[in-house]
Amino acid sequence: MTFEYAPAPESRSIVDIKAKYGHFIDGKFVTGKNHFATINPATEEVLSQIALGSVSDVDKAVAAAQKAYTKTWSKLSGKERGKYLYRIARILQERAREFAVLETLDNGKPIRETRDIDIPLVAAHFFYHAGWADKLDYAGLSKSPQPHGVAGQIIPWNFPLLMLAWKVAPALATGNTVVLKPSETTSLTALLFAQVCQEAELPDGVVNIVTGDGTTGSAIVNHPGIHKIAFTGSTEVGKKIARAIAGTEKKATLELGGKGANVVFDDAPIDEAVEGIVNGIFFNQGHVCCAGSRLILQEGIADEFIERLKVRMAKIRVGDPLDKNTDLGAINSREQLLKIQELAGVGDSEGAERWSPACNLSDKGFWFAPTIFTGVTQAHRIAREEIFGPVLSILTFRTPQEAIEKANNTPFGLSAGVWSEKGSRILWATQQLRAGVVWANTFNKFDPASPFGGYKESGWGREGGKHGLSAYLKEGK
Ligand code: NAD
């Protein structure tokens, strides 16, 4: 039976978007010089004008962060720092609906996800790290661990506020101060977060937010006053950053791209596995570094599995991200849409077979229907390159060893999934898979206590959990 859904749009009246924003430096909003537009990718409506941070803006932000580090933040006990983090977490919870609507407008992701996943996880990250702030000496990290000083943090557009939380919460808990740059297409929730810092009466200069593009990011990376870089974004930019800081004293964590494999054995519970594959690749329009973008299916169940997957995909509701019924929202930018279209076109020309359910896509905004490619081989670009969109490449295998070899045959190593009813097979496979996170009979589960990060070209270091704290600390004297 198919149910029809009446539209259930979330009201946007809760958000108050200014026509123009500056930067947040030393506890105050300061005006920027040049600006660029940020748009709603579902409608192409201009939401606001965002300041393009210059070298001089970055200088001011780093100076404010250095002053705050020396004069206030490094003088506070862990217990006192923790109180600020708890306060921020509670304000985020109180303003959760406002953040969810604003994130959906600026990013294009469905309100169901911002409301139920992004924003609750953001608050959870602050609560979790608040709890660590006064326990760092007992965490077994090192002898009397000390902060680095000023952390330069650069984040992408796919989980704008969540990536901010992954960066800011551990930095503050460990006693560092911060200069953060959000992505150029999704700066609005970071600027609203700046208001939360004011509301929480966080000492001036502890968190500084400079908006802008790659040139602003590069000014942060190359600034001599930055002691630690935390970057999440593409492998290409990650490599540039690694080159820029080589030979300096700067510490870095790099959370980069992925091409996660979901391996489904023939004894897997098929309906659950189909659900997990759909979640693995179509959650957040596939704009997920750890997306299960390769499905590696045991040959004997491949035909039946793909049929059931198609039936399930035909029920994915694509459309208005503010509608509470929507499963798949808008692609974040025209540039990203062109990249997805280009790589899907390469899939066609290399001989893979494309299938998408019928979808009513709006003429306005950036949209891409949920898509699978069958008949994919390891030589195809769509099996090797990160598409970062709602596109699944399906390969098959005959023996468990072949499945592992195919899953590991990638320059990345961020995530993987195993689907099987046999515990022994799951344990065997998870030990063979070369990925930072391996899920078994589930996918895309996140928790602030769990370290996250990759092998190979997926990056350096871990974020989250005790492992994530250590990146913000050095051994004390
Ligand atoms: P991107 O690398 O283009 O941009 C990321 C950030 O870096 C942006 O804020 C951008 O302005 C900035 N930047 C660009 N050039 C720079 C430079 N030369 N120096 C310093 N900063 C610079 O990535 P994106 O398109 O925003 O995000 C998508 C990518 O992020 C995907 O590859 C995805 O896999 C990855 N990602 C990884 C994780 C993870 O935890 N591993 C999480 C989310 C996204």
PDB file of C-alpha atoms in Angstrom, residues 84-358:
ATOM      1  CA  TYR A  84      30.875  27.427  29.616  1.00  0.00           C
ATOM      2  CA  LEU A  85      30.589  24.321  27.445  1.00  0.00           C
ATOM      3  CA  TYR A  86      27.544  23.107  29.385  1.00  0.00           C
ATOM      4  CA  ARG A  87      25.999  26.536  29.002  1.00  0.00           C
ATOM      5  CA  ILE A  88      26.598  26.542  25.243  1.00  0.00           C
ATOM      6  CA  ALA A  89      25.112  23.029  24.986  1.00  0.00           C
ATOM      7  CA  ARG A  90      21.964  24.057  26.840  1.00  0.00           C
ATOM      8  CA  ILE A  91      21.478  27.199  24.744  1.00  0.00           C
ATOM      9  CA  LEU A  92      21.901  25.107  21.582  1.00  0.00           C
ATOM     10  CA  GLN A  93      19.164  22.792  22.833  1.00  0.00           C
ATOM     11  CA  GLU A  94      16.898  25.725  23.682  1.00  0.00           C
ATOM     12  CA  ARG A  95      17.413  27.221  20.215  1.00  0.00           C
ATOM     13  CA  ALA A  96      17.446  23.866  18.406  1.00  0.00           C
ATOM     14  CA  ARG A  97      14.457  24.572  16.166  1.00  0.00           C
ATOM     15  CA  GLU A  98      15.912  27.886  15.022  1.00  0.00           C
ATOM     16  CA  PHE A  99      19.240  26.227  14.200  1.00  0.00           C
ATOM     17  CA  ALA A 100      17.506  23.350  12.390  1.00  0.00           C
ATOM     18  CA  VAL A 101      15.446  25.657  10.166  1.00  0.00           C
ATOM     19  CA  LEU A 102      18.409  27.923   9.402  1.00  0.00           C
ATOM     20  CA  GLU A 103      20.653  24.950   8.529  1.00  0.00           C
ATOM     21  CA  THR A 104      17.990  23.539   6.223  1.00  0.00           C
ATOM     22  CA  LEU A 105      17.552  26.896   4.464  1.00  0.00           C
ATOM     23  CA  ASP A 106      21.270  27.467   3.938  1.00  0.00           C
ATOM     24  CA  ASN A 107      22.350  23.882   3.219  1.00  0.00           C
ATOM     25  CA  GLY A 108      19.360  22.273   1.469  1.00  0.00           C
ATOM     26  CA  LYS A 109      19.263  19.195   3.721  1.00  0.00           C
ATOM     27  CA  PRO A 110      15.856  17.985   4.965  1.00  0.00           C
ATOM     28  CA  ILE A 111      14.478  19.438   8.184  1.00  0.00           C
ATOM     29  CA  ARG A 112      13.931  15.860   9.391  1.00  0.00           C
ATOM     30  CA  GLU A 113      17.716  15.438   9.432  1.00  0.00           C
ATOM     31  CA  THR A 114      18.720  18.847  10.827  1.00  0.00           C
ATOM     32  CA  ARG A 115      16.032  18.534  13.526  1.00  0.00           C
ATOM     33  CA  ASP A 116      16.627  14.898  14.484  1.00  0.00           C
ATOM     34  CA  ILE A 117      20.309  14.340  13.695  1.00  0.00           C
ATOM     35  CA  ASP A 118      22.519  17.413  13.133  1.00  0.00           C
ATOM     36  CA  ILE A 119      21.401  19.685  15.953  1.00  0.00           C
ATOM     37  CA  PRO A 120      20.936  16.998  18.664  1.00  0.00           C
ATOM     38  CA  LEU A 121      24.442  15.713  17.827  1.00  0.00           C
ATOM     39  CA  VAL A 122      25.821  19.260  18.024  1.00  0.00           C
ATOM     40  CA  ALA A 123      24.455  19.668  21.562  1.00  0.00           C
ATOM     41  CA  ALA A 124      25.689  16.171  22.454  1.00  0.00           C
ATOM     42  CA  HIS A 125      29.238  17.124  21.377  1.00  0.00           C
ATOM     43  CA  PHE A 126      29.255  20.130  23.695  1.00  0.00           C
ATOM     44  CA  PHE A 127      27.805  18.127  26.600  1.00  0.00           C
ATOM     45  CA  TYR A 128      30.311  15.320  26.041  1.00  0.00           C
ATOM     46  CA  HIS A 129      33.328  17.618  25.907  1.00  0.00           C
ATOM     47  CA  ALA A 130      32.080  19.706  28.842  1.00  0.00           C
ATOM     48  CA  GLY A 131      32.392  16.520  30.863  1.00  0.00           C
ATOM     49  CA  TRP A 132      36.033  16.033  29.825  1.00  0.00           C
ATOM     50  CA  ALA A 133      37.237  19.579  30.611  1.00  0.00           C
ATOM     51  CA  ASP A 134      38.123  18.904  34.264  1.00  0.00           C
ATOM     52  CA  LYS A 135      39.315  15.308  33.785  1.00  0.00           C
ATOM     53  CA  LEU A 136      42.114  15.737  31.251  1.00  0.00           C
ATOM     54  CA  ASP A 137      44.847  15.003  33.802  1.00  0.00           C
ATOM     55  CA  TYR A 138      43.271  11.618  34.520  1.00  0.00           C
ATOM     56  CA  ALA A 139      42.500  10.535  30.966  1.00  0.00           C
ATOM     57  CA  GLY A 140      45.797   8.764  30.420  1.00  0.00           C
ATOM     58  CA  LEU A 141      46.585  11.077  27.494  1.00  0.00           C
ATOM     59  CA  SER A 142      49.998  12.289  28.652  1.00  0.00           C
ATOM     60  CA  LYS A 143      51.654  13.759  31.727  1.00  0.00           C
ATOM     61  CA  SER A 144      49.826  16.959  32.732  1.00  0.00           C
ATOM     62  CA  PRO A 145      48.560  17.667  29.190  1.00  0.00           C
ATOM     63  CA  GLN A 146      48.627  21.268  27.972  1.00  0.00           C
ATOM     64  CA  PRO A 147      46.731  23.055  25.174  1.00  0.00           C
ATOM     65  CA  HIS A 148      48.569  24.140  22.022  1.00  0.00           C
ATOM     66  CA  GLY A 149      47.297  27.740  22.076  1.00  0.00           C
ATOM     67  CA  VAL A 150      45.293  29.014  19.082  1.00  0.00           C
ATOM     68  CA  ALA A 151      43.577  26.459  16.859  1.00  0.00           C
ATOM     69  CA  GLY A 152      42.770  27.349  13.231  1.00  0.00           C
ATOM     70  CA  GLN A 153      39.699  25.393  12.175  1.00  0.00           C
ATOM     71  CA  ILE A 154      38.353  25.079   8.639  1.00  0.00           C
ATOM     72  CA  ILE A 155      35.149  23.200   7.891  1.00  0.00           C
ATOM     73  CA  PRO A 156      33.053  22.035   4.894  1.00  0.00           C
ATOM     74  CA  TRP A 157      29.420  22.569   3.940  1.00  0.00           C
ATOM     75  CA  ASN A 158      27.897  19.127   4.349  1.00  0.00           C
ATOM     76  CA  PHE A 159      27.286  19.252   8.136  1.00  0.00           C
ATOM     77  CA  PRO A 160      27.977  22.934   8.813  1.00  0.00           C
ATOM     78  CA  LEU A 161      27.074  23.264  12.493  1.00  0.00           C
ATOM     79  CA  LEU A 162      27.992  19.678  13.346  1.00  0.00           C
ATOM     80  CA  MET A 163      31.497  20.112  11.919  1.00  0.00           C
ATOM     81  CA  LEU A 164      31.792  23.338  13.931  1.00  0.00           C
ATOM     82  CA  ALA A 165      30.847  21.386  17.066  1.00  0.00           C
ATOM     83  CA  TRP A 166      33.381  18.629  16.257  1.00  0.00           C
ATOM     84  CA  LYS A 167      36.044  21.338  16.125  1.00  0.00           C
ATOM     85  CA  VAL A 168      35.079  23.948  18.732  1.00  0.00           C
ATOM     86  CA  ALA A 169      33.938  21.660  21.585  1.00  0.00           C
ATOM     87  CA  PRO A 170      37.204  19.677  22.010  1.00  0.00           C
ATOM     88  CA  ALA A 171      39.355  22.787  21.413  1.00  0.00           C
ATOM     89  CA  LEU A 172      37.605  24.720  24.188  1.00  0.00           C
ATOM     90  CA  ALA A 173      37.435  21.756  26.559  1.00  0.00           C
ATOM     91  CA  THR A 174      41.208  21.307  26.290  1.00  0.00           C
ATOM     92  CA  GLY A 175      41.914  25.022  26.871  1.00  0.00           C
ATOM     93  CA  ASN A 176      42.690  26.187  23.329  1.00  0.00           C
ATOM     94  CA  THR A 177      41.122  29.248  21.723  1.00  0.00           C
ATOM     95  CA  VAL A 178      39.764  29.213  18.203  1.00  0.00           C
ATOM     96  CA  VAL A 179      39.676  30.949  14.819  1.00  0.00           C
ATOM     97  CA  LEU A 180      37.108  29.092  12.717  1.00  0.00           C
ATOM     98  CA  LYS A 181      36.160  29.493   9.071  1.00  0.00           C
ATOM     99  CA  PRO A 182      32.888  27.964   7.891  1.00  0.00           C
ATOM    100  CA  SER A 183      32.371  26.953   4.272  1.00  0.00           C
ATOM    101  CA  GLU A 184      31.504  29.747   1.849  1.00  0.00           C
ATOM    102  CA  THR A 185      28.124  28.173   1.002  1.00  0.00           C
ATOM    103  CA  THR A 186      26.987  27.543   4.589  1.00  0.00           C
ATOM    104  CA  SER A 187      28.119  30.262   7.002  1.00  0.00           C
ATOM    105  CA  LEU A 188      24.783  31.171   8.603  1.00  0.00           C
ATOM    106  CA  THR A 189      24.607  28.662  11.462  1.00  0.00           C
ATOM    107  CA  ALA A 190      28.217  29.442  12.431  1.00  0.00           C
ATOM    108  CA  LEU A 191      27.238  33.114  12.685  1.00  0.00           C
ATOM    109  CA  LEU A 192      24.212  32.178  14.795  1.00  0.00           C
ATOM    110  CA  PHE A 193      26.561  30.104  16.949  1.00  0.00           C
ATOM    111  CA  ALA A 194      28.567  33.302  17.515  1.00  0.00           C
ATOM    112  CA  GLN A 195      25.415  34.751  19.112  1.00  0.00           C
ATOM    113  CA  VAL A 196      25.250  31.686  21.357  1.00  0.00           C
ATOM    114  CA  CYS A 197      28.822  32.383  22.487  1.00  0.00           C
ATOM    115  CA  GLN A 198      27.726  35.911  23.431  1.00  0.00           C
ATOM    116  CA  GLU A 199      24.620  34.596  25.196  1.00  0.00           C
ATOM    117  CA  ALA A 200      26.765  32.115  27.143  1.00  0.00           C
ATOM    118  CA  GLU A 201      29.058  35.037  28.097  1.00  0.00           C
ATOM    119  CA  LEU A 202      32.053  33.155  26.776  1.00  0.00           C
ATOM    120  CA  PRO A 203      35.082  35.410  27.361  1.00  0.00           C
ATOM    121  CA  ASP A 204      35.821  37.632  24.340  1.00  0.00           C
ATOM    122  CA  GLY A 205      38.195  36.172  21.781  1.00  0.00           C
ATOM    123  CA  VAL A 206      37.887  32.527  22.859  1.00  0.00           C
ATOM    124  CA  VAL A 207      35.862  31.777  19.704  1.00  0.00           C
ATOM    125  CA  ASN A 208      36.422  33.900  16.578  1.00  0.00           C
ATOM    126  CA  ILE A 209      34.609  33.246  13.319  1.00  0.00           C
ATOM    127  CA  VAL A 210      35.958  34.609  10.046  1.00  0.00           C
ATOM    128  CA  THR A 211      33.844  33.847   6.986  1.00  0.00           C
ATOM    129  CA  GLY A 212      35.188  33.556   3.458  1.00  0.00           C
ATOM    130  CA  ASP A 213      36.504  31.187   0.832  1.00  0.00           C
ATOM    131  CA  GLY A 214      39.700  29.207   0.239  1.00  0.00           C
ATOM    132  CA  THR A 215      41.849  32.348   0.332  1.00  0.00           C
ATOM    133  CA  THR A 216      40.585  33.071   3.850  1.00  0.00           C
ATOM    134  CA  GLY A 217      41.222  29.426   4.798  1.00  0.00           C
ATOM    135  CA  SER A 218      44.725  29.643   3.412  1.00  0.00           C
ATOM    136  CA  ALA A 219      45.398  32.829   5.432  1.00  0.00           C
ATOM    137  CA  ILE A 220      44.448  30.908   8.594  1.00  0.00           C
ATOM    138  CA  VAL A 221      46.625  27.919   7.674  1.00  0.00           C
ATOM    139  CA  ASN A 222      49.662  30.091   6.955  1.00  0.00           C
ATOM    140  CA  HIS A 223      49.273  32.451   9.910  1.00  0.00           C
ATOM    141  CA  PRO A 224      52.304  32.217  12.243  1.00  0.00           C
ATOM    142  CA  GLY A 225      50.065  32.722  15.308  1.00  0.00           C
ATOM    143  CA  ILE A 226      48.165  29.471  14.685  1.00  0.00           C
ATOM    144  CA  HIS A 227      49.526  26.471  16.612  1.00  0.00           C
ATOM    145  CA  LYS A 228      47.175  23.727  15.495  1.00  0.00           C
ATOM    146  CA  ILE A 229      45.109  23.210  12.350  1.00  0.00           C
ATOM    147  CA  ALA A 230      41.916  21.167  12.316  1.00  0.00           C
ATOM    148  CA  PHE A 231      40.617  20.756   8.780  1.00  0.00           C
ATOM    149  CA  THR A 232      37.655  18.858   7.375  1.00  0.00           C
ATOM    150  CA  GLY A 233      37.162  18.947   3.637  1.00  0.00           C
ATOM    151  CA  SER A 234      38.384  17.494   0.391  1.00  0.00           C
ATOM    152  CA  THR A 235      41.534  15.408   0.028  1.00  0.00           C
ATOM    153  CA  GLU A 236      42.765  17.909  -2.577  1.00  0.00           C
ATOM    154  CA  VAL A 237      42.682  20.857  -0.131  1.00  0.00           C
ATOM    155  CA  GLY A 238      43.943  18.598   2.682  1.00  0.00           C
ATOM    156  CA  LYS A 239      47.071  17.888   0.614  1.00  0.00           C
ATOM    157  CA  LYS A 240      47.601  21.634   0.038  1.00  0.00           C
ATOM    158  CA  ILE A 241      47.378  22.240   3.788  1.00  0.00           C
ATOM    159  CA  ALA A 242      49.805  19.393   4.531  1.00  0.00           C
ATOM    160  CA  ARG A 243      52.283  20.959   2.078  1.00  0.00           C
ATOM    161  CA  ALA A 244      51.789  24.454   3.553  1.00  0.00           C
ATOM    162  CA  ILE A 245      52.563  23.385   7.128  1.00  0.00           C
ATOM    163  CA  ALA A 246      55.362  20.924   6.319  1.00  0.00           C
ATOM    164  CA  GLY A 247      58.494  21.929   8.233  1.00  0.00           C
ATOM    165  CA  THR A 248      56.598  24.169  10.667  1.00  0.00           C
ATOM    166  CA  GLU A 249      55.763  23.426  14.312  1.00  0.00           C
ATOM    167  CA  LYS A 250      52.033  23.413  13.499  1.00  0.00           C
ATOM    168  CA  LYS A 251      50.110  20.293  14.477  1.00  0.00           C
ATOM    169  CA  ALA A 252      47.260  19.166  12.221  1.00  0.00           C
ATOM    170  CA  THR A 253      44.320  16.837  11.980  1.00  0.00           C
ATOM    171  CA  LEU A 254      42.911  16.342   8.492  1.00  0.00           C
ATOM    172  CA  GLU A 255      39.486  14.745   7.989  1.00  0.00           C
ATOM    173  CA  LEU A 256      39.201  14.202   4.255  1.00  0.00           C
ATOM    174  CA  GLY A 257      37.247  12.326   1.610  1.00  0.00           C
ATOM    175  CA  GLY A 258      35.997   8.760   1.377  1.00  0.00           C
ATOM    176  CA  LYS A 259      34.580   6.038  -0.840  1.00  0.00           C
ATOM    177  CA  GLY A 260      33.035   3.743   1.754  1.00  0.00           C
ATOM    178  CA  ALA A 261      32.156   0.146   0.888  1.00  0.00           C
ATOM    179  CA  ASN A 262      29.059  -1.586   2.186  1.00  0.00           C
ATOM    180  CA  VAL A 263      29.667  -5.336   1.887  1.00  0.00           C
ATOM    181  CA  VAL A 264      26.497  -7.460   1.856  1.00  0.00           C
ATOM    182  CA  PHE A 265      26.922 -11.237   2.300  1.00  0.00           C
ATOM    183  CA  ASP A 266      24.291 -13.666   1.066  1.00  0.00           C
ATOM    184  CA  ASP A 267      23.162 -14.520   4.601  1.00  0.00           C
ATOM    185  CA  ALA A 268      22.348 -10.889   5.462  1.00  0.00           C
ATOM    186  CA  PRO A 269      18.774  -9.979   6.473  1.00  0.00           C
ATOM    187  CA  ILE A 270      17.873  -8.467   3.112  1.00  0.00           C
ATOM    188  CA  ASP A 271      15.204  -5.928   4.090  1.00  0.00           C
ATOM    189  CA  GLU A 272      17.376  -4.523   6.882  1.00  0.00           C
ATOM    190  CA  ALA A 273      20.383  -4.408   4.582  1.00  0.00           C
ATOM    191  CA  VAL A 274      18.379  -2.565   1.889  1.00  0.00           C
ATOM    192  CA  GLU A 275      17.351  -0.010   4.511  1.00  0.00           C
ATOM    193  CA  GLY A 276      20.969   0.347   5.637  1.00  0.00           C
ATOM    194  CA  ILE A 277      22.245   0.793   2.076  1.00  0.00           C
ATOM    195  CA  VAL A 278      19.608   3.499   1.447  1.00  0.00           C
ATOM    196  CA  ASN A 279      20.606   5.266   4.660  1.00  0.00           C
ATOM    197  CA  GLY A 280      24.291   4.812   3.818  1.00  0.00           C
ATOM    198  CA  ILE A 281      24.157   6.606   0.484  1.00  0.00           C
ATOM    199  CA  PHE A 282      21.022   8.778   0.413  1.00  0.00           C
ATOM    200  CA  PHE A 283      21.265  10.310   3.923  1.00  0.00           C
ATOM    201  CA  ASN A 284      22.163  13.998   3.539  1.00  0.00           C
ATOM    202  CA  GLN A 285      21.933  13.695  -0.306  1.00  0.00           C
ATOM    203  CA  GLY A 286      25.065  11.533  -0.171  1.00  0.00           C
ATOM    204  CA  HIS A 287      27.059  14.609   0.890  1.00  0.00           C
ATOM    205  CA  VAL A 288      28.706  12.489   3.552  1.00  0.00           C
ATOM    206  CA  CYS A 289      32.448  11.798   3.745  1.00  0.00           C
ATOM    207  CA  CYS A 290      31.743   8.338   5.197  1.00  0.00           C
ATOM    208  CA  ALA A 291      28.835   7.559   2.820  1.00  0.00           C
ATOM    209  CA  GLY A 292      28.500   3.934   1.763  1.00  0.00           C
ATOM    210  CA  SER A 293      28.917   4.935  -1.870  1.00  0.00           C
ATOM    211  CA  ARG A 294      30.042   1.487  -3.053  1.00  0.00           C
ATOM    212  CA  LEU A 295      27.738  -1.491  -2.552  1.00  0.00           C
ATOM    213  CA  ILE A 296      29.655  -4.765  -2.770  1.00  0.00           C
ATOM    214  CA  LEU A 297      27.040  -7.503  -3.113  1.00  0.00           C
ATOM    215  CA  GLN A 298      27.450 -11.281  -3.010  1.00  0.00           C
ATOM    216  CA  GLU A 299      26.610 -12.475  -6.524  1.00  0.00           C
ATOM    217  CA  GLY A 300      23.966 -15.053  -5.552  1.00  0.00           C
ATOM    218  CA  ILE A 301      21.657 -12.415  -4.020  1.00  0.00           C
ATOM    219  CA  ALA A 302      22.513  -9.523  -6.347  1.00  0.00           C
ATOM    220  CA  ASP A 303      19.439  -9.637  -8.613  1.00  0.00           C
ATOM    221  CA  GLU A 304      16.928  -9.954  -5.795  1.00  0.00           C
ATOM    222  CA  PHE A 305      18.732  -7.342  -3.705  1.00  0.00           C
ATOM    223  CA  ILE A 306      18.815  -4.781  -6.511  1.00  0.00           C
ATOM    224  CA  GLU A 307      15.109  -5.324  -7.223  1.00  0.00           C
ATOM    225  CA  ARG A 308      14.225  -4.712  -3.561  1.00  0.00           C
ATOM    226  CA  LEU A 309      16.533  -1.706  -3.486  1.00  0.00           C
ATOM    227  CA  LYS A 310      14.715  -0.205  -6.465  1.00  0.00           C
ATOM    228  CA  VAL A 311      11.331  -0.735  -4.787  1.00  0.00           C
ATOM    229  CA  ARG A 312      12.625   1.043  -1.677  1.00  0.00           C
ATOM    230  CA  MET A 313      14.244   3.869  -3.677  1.00  0.00           C
ATOM    231  CA  ALA A 314      10.971   4.546  -5.466  1.00  0.00           C
ATOM    232  CA  LYS A 315       9.566   5.533  -2.057  1.00  0.00           C
ATOM    233  CA  ILE A 316      12.230   8.134  -1.286  1.00  0.00           C
ATOM    234  CA  ARG A 317      10.540  11.526  -1.199  1.00  0.00           C
ATOM    235  CA  VAL A 318      12.668  14.155  -2.920  1.00  0.00           C
ATOM    236  CA  GLY A 319      11.713  17.809  -2.587  1.00  0.00           C
ATOM    237  CA  ASP A 320      11.234  20.837  -0.345  1.00  0.00           C
ATOM    238  CA  PRO A 321      13.820  20.440   2.440  1.00  0.00           C
ATOM    239  CA  LEU A 322      11.572  22.333   4.865  1.00  0.00           C
ATOM    240  CA  ASP A 323       8.800  19.756   4.395  1.00  0.00           C
ATOM    241  CA  LYS A 324       8.854  17.313   7.308  1.00  0.00           C
ATOM    242  CA  ASN A 325       8.057  14.440   4.916  1.00  0.00           C
ATOM    243  CA  THR A 326      11.105  15.009   2.727  1.00  0.00           C
ATOM    244  CA  ASP A 327      13.808  12.329   2.684  1.00  0.00           C
ATOM    245  CA  LEU A 328      16.184  13.791   0.110  1.00  0.00           C
ATOM    246  CA  GLY A 329      16.711  17.530  -0.162  1.00  0.00           C
ATOM    247  CA  ALA A 330      18.618  19.822  -2.489  1.00  0.00           C
ATOM    248  CA  ILE A 331      22.220  19.482  -3.647  1.00  0.00           C
ATOM    249  CA  ASN A 332      24.198  22.131  -1.779  1.00  0.00           C
ATOM    250  CA  SER A 333      25.424  24.208  -4.729  1.00  0.00           C
ATOM    251  CA  ARG A 334      25.390  24.468  -8.508  1.00  0.00           C
ATOM    252  CA  GLU A 335      29.087  23.601  -8.493  1.00  0.00           C
ATOM    253  CA  GLN A 336      28.464  20.376  -6.562  1.00  0.00           C
ATOM    254  CA  LEU A 337      25.529  19.482  -8.825  1.00  0.00           C
ATOM    255  CA  LEU A 338      27.758  19.888 -11.894  1.00  0.00           C
ATOM    256  CA  LYS A 339      30.368  17.627 -10.313  1.00  0.00           C
ATOM    257  CA  ILE A 340      27.775  14.914  -9.597  1.00  0.00           C
ATOM    258  CA  GLN A 341      26.323  15.231 -13.120  1.00  0.00           C
ATOM    259  CA  GLU A 342      29.784  14.990 -14.630  1.00  0.00           C
ATOM    260  CA  LEU A 343      30.775  11.856 -12.721  1.00  0.00           C
ATOM    261  CA  ALA A 344      27.397  10.195 -13.349  1.00  0.00           C
ATOM    262  CA  GLY A 345      27.957  10.961 -17.056  1.00  0.00           C
ATOM    263  CA  VAL A 346      31.338   9.256 -16.824  1.00  0.00           C
ATOM    264  CA  GLY A 347      29.547   6.214 -15.344  1.00  0.00           C
ATOM    265  CA  ASP A 348      27.291   6.116 -18.444  1.00  0.00           C
ATOM    266  CA  SER A 349      30.145   6.504 -20.889  1.00  0.00           C
ATOM    267  CA  GLU A 350      32.252   3.841 -19.177  1.00  0.00           C
ATOM    268  CA  GLY A 351      29.427   1.337 -19.654  1.00  0.00           C
ATOM    269  CA  ALA A 352      27.774   1.098 -16.233  1.00  0.00           C
ATOM    270  CA  GLU A 353      23.979   0.988 -16.180  1.00  0.00           C
ATOM    271  CA  ARG A 354      22.171   3.908 -14.530  1.00  0.00           C
ATOM    272  CA  TRP A 355      18.774   3.673 -12.780  1.00  0.00           C
ATOM    273  CA  SER A 356      16.758   6.264 -10.847  1.00  0.00           C
ATOM    274  CA  PRO A 357      13.117   6.213  -9.749  1.00  0.00           C
ATOM    275  CA  ALA A 358      10.739   8.701 -11.380  1.00  0.00           C
TER     276      ALA A 358
END
